[in-house]
PDB file of C-alpha atoms in Angstrom:
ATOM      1  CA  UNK A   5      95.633  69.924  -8.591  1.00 92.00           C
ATOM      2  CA  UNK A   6      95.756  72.925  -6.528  1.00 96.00           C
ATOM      3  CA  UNK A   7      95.026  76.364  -8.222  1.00 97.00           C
ATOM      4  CA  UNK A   8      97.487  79.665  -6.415  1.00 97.00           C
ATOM      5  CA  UNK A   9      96.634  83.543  -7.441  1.00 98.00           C
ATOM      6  CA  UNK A  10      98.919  85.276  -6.261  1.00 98.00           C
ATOM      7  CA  UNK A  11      97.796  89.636  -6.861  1.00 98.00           C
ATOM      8  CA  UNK A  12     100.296  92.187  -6.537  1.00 98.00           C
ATOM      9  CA  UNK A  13      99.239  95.722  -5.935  1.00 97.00           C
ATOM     10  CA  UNK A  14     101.332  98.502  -8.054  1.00 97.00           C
ATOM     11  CA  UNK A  15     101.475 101.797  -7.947  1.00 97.00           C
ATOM     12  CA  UNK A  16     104.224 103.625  -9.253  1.00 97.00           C
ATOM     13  CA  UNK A  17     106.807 101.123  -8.109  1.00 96.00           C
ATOM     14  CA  UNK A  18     107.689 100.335 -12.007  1.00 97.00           C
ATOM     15  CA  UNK A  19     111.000  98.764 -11.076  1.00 97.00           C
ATOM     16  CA  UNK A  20     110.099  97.061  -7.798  1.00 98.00           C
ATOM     17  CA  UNK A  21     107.420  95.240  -9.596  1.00 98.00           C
ATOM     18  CA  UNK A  22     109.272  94.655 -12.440  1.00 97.00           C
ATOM     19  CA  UNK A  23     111.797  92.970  -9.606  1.00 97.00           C
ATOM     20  CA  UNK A  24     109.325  90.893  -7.961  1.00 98.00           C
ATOM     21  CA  UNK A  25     108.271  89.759 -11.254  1.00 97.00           C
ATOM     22  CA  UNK A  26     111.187  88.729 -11.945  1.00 97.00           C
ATOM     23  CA  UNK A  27     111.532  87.197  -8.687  1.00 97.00           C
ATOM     24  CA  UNK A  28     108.615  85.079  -9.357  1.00 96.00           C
ATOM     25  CA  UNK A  29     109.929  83.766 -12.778  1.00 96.00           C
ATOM     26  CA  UNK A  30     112.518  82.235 -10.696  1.00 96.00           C
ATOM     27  CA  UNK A  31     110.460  80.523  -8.481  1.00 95.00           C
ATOM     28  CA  UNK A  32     110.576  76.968  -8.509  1.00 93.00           C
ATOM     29  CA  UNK A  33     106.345  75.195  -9.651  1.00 88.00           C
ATOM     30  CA  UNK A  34     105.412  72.273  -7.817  1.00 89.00           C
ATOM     31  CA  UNK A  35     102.084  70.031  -8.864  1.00 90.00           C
ATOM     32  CA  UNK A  36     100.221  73.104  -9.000  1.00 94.00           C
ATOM     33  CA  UNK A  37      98.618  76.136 -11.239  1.00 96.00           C
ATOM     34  CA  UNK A  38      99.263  79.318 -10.477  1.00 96.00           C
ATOM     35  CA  UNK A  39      98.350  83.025 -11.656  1.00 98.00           C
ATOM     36  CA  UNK A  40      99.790  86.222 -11.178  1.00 98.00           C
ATOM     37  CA  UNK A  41      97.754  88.939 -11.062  1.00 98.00           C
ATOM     38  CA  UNK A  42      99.270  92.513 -11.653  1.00 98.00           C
ATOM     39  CA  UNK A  43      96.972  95.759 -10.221  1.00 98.00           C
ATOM     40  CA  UNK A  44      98.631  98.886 -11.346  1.00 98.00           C
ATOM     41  CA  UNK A  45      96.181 101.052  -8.716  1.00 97.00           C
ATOM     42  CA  UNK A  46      95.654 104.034 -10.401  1.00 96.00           C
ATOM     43  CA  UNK A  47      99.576 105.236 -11.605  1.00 97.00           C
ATOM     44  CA  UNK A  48     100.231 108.398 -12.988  1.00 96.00           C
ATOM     45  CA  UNK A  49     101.523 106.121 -15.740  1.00 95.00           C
ATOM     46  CA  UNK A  50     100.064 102.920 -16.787  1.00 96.00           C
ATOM     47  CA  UNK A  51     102.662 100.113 -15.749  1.00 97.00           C
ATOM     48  CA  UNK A  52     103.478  97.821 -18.755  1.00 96.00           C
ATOM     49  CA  UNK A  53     105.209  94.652 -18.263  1.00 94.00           C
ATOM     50  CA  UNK A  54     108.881  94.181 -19.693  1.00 93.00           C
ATOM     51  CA  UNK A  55     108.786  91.687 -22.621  1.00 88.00           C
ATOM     52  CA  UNK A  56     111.767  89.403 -21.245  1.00 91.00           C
ATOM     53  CA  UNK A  57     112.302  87.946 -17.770  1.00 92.00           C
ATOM     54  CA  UNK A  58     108.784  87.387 -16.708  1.00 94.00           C
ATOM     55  CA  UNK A  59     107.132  84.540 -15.376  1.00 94.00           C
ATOM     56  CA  UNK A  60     104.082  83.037 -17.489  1.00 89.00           C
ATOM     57  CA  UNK A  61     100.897  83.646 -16.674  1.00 94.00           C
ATOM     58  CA  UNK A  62     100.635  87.326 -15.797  1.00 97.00           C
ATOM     59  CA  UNK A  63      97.327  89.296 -15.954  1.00 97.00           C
ATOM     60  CA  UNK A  64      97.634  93.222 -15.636  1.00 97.00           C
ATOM     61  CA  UNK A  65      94.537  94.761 -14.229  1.00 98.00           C
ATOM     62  CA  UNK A  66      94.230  98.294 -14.492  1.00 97.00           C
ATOM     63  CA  UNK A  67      92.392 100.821 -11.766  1.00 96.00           C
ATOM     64  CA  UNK A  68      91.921 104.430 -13.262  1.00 95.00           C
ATOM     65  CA  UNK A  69      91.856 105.600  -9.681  1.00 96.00           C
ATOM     66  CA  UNK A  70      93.965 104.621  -6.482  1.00 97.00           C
ATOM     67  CA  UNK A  71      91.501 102.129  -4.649  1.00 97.00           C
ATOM     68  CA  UNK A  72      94.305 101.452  -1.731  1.00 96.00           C
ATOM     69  CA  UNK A  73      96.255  98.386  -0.909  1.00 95.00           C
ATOM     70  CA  UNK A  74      92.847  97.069  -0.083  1.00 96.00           C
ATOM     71  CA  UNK A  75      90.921  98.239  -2.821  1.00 97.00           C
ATOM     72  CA  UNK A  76      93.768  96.953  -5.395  1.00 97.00           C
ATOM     73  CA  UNK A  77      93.636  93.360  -3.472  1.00 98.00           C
ATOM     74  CA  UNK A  78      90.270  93.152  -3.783  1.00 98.00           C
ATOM     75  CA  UNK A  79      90.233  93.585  -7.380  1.00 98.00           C
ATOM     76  CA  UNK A  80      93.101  90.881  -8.514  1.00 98.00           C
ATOM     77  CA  UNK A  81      91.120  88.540  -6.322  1.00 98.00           C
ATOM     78  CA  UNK A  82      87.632  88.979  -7.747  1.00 98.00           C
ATOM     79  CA  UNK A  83      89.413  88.628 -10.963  1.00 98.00           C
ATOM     80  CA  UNK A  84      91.270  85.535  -9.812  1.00 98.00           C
ATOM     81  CA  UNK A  85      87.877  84.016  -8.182  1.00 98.00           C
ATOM     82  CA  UNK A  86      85.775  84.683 -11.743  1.00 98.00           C
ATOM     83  CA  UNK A  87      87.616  83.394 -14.037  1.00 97.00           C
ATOM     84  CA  UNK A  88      90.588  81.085 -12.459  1.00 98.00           C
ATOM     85  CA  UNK A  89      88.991  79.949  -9.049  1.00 98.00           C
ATOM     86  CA  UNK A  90      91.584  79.676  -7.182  1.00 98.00           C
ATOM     87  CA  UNK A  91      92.026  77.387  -3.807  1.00 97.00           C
ATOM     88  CA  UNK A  92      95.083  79.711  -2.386  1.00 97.00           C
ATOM     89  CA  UNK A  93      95.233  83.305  -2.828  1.00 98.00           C
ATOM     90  CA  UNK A  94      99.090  84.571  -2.008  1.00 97.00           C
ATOM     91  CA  UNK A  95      99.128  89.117  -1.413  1.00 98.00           C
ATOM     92  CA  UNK A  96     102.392  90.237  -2.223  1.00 96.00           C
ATOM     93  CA  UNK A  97     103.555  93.749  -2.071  1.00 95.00           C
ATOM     94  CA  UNK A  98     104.855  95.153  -5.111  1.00 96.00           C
ATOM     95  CA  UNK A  99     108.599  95.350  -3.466  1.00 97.00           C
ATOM     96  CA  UNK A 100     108.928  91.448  -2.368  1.00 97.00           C
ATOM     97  CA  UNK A 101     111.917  89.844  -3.802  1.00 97.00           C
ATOM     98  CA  UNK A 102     111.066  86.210  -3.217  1.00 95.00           C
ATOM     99  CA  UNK A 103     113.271  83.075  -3.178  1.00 96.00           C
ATOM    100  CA  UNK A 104     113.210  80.161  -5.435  1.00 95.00           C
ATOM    101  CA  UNK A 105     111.956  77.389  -3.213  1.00 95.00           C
ATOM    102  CA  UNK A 106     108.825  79.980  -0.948  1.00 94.00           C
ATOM    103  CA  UNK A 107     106.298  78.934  -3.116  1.00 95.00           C
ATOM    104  CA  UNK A 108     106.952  75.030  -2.747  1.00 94.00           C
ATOM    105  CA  UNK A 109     107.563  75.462   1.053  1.00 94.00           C
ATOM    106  CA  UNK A 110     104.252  77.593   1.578  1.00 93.00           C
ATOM    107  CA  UNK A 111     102.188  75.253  -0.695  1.00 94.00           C
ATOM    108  CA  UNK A 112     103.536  72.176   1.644  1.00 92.00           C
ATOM    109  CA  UNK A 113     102.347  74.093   4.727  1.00 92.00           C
ATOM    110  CA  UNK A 114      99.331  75.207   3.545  1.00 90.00           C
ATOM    111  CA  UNK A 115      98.557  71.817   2.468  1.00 80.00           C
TER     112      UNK A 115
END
């Protein structure tokens, strides 16, 4: 079985992320794991994730400083390589609204 991270980079974009969260709770699973990783990159307020609405299986990693879009990726995927070893590692920005069947369609094409 396939393992997916997909890492989100946030930075003061509460309710876009929040959004694509939400998004992703939507999205349809297919014979696979997956992981969402969360990097709030150094926000003048640390981002907390809503209690309802959210897909399982979020990790929030938190930078004290702004490390960049890069800096942020890099960071949800050593996470993600560490401790869930993933085979597919998805990058989404923090304002991507996705819809319910990507996931399945990108898996099939990646496969």
């Amino acid at each position: 079985m396939d393992r997916i991270a997909i890492v989100i980079v946030h930075y003061n974009t509460d309710e876009d992320t929040t959004e694509c969260l939400r998004s992703l709770a939507k999205v349809k699973v297919g014979d696979w794991e997956q992981q969402i990783y969360v990097i709030d990159n150094g926000s003048k307020e640390p981002y907390v994730l809503p209690l309802t609405g959210m897909p399982k299986n979020v990790e929030l990693l938190r930078s004290e400083s702004n490390l960049g879009f890069t800096g942020g990726t890099n960071l949800g995927i050593q996470d993600a390589l560490a401790f869930f070893q993933p085979d597919y590692v998805l990058l989404l920005n923090s304002d991507t609204l996705l819809k319910p069947d990507f996931l399945v369609r990108l898996h099939t094409s990646a496969k």
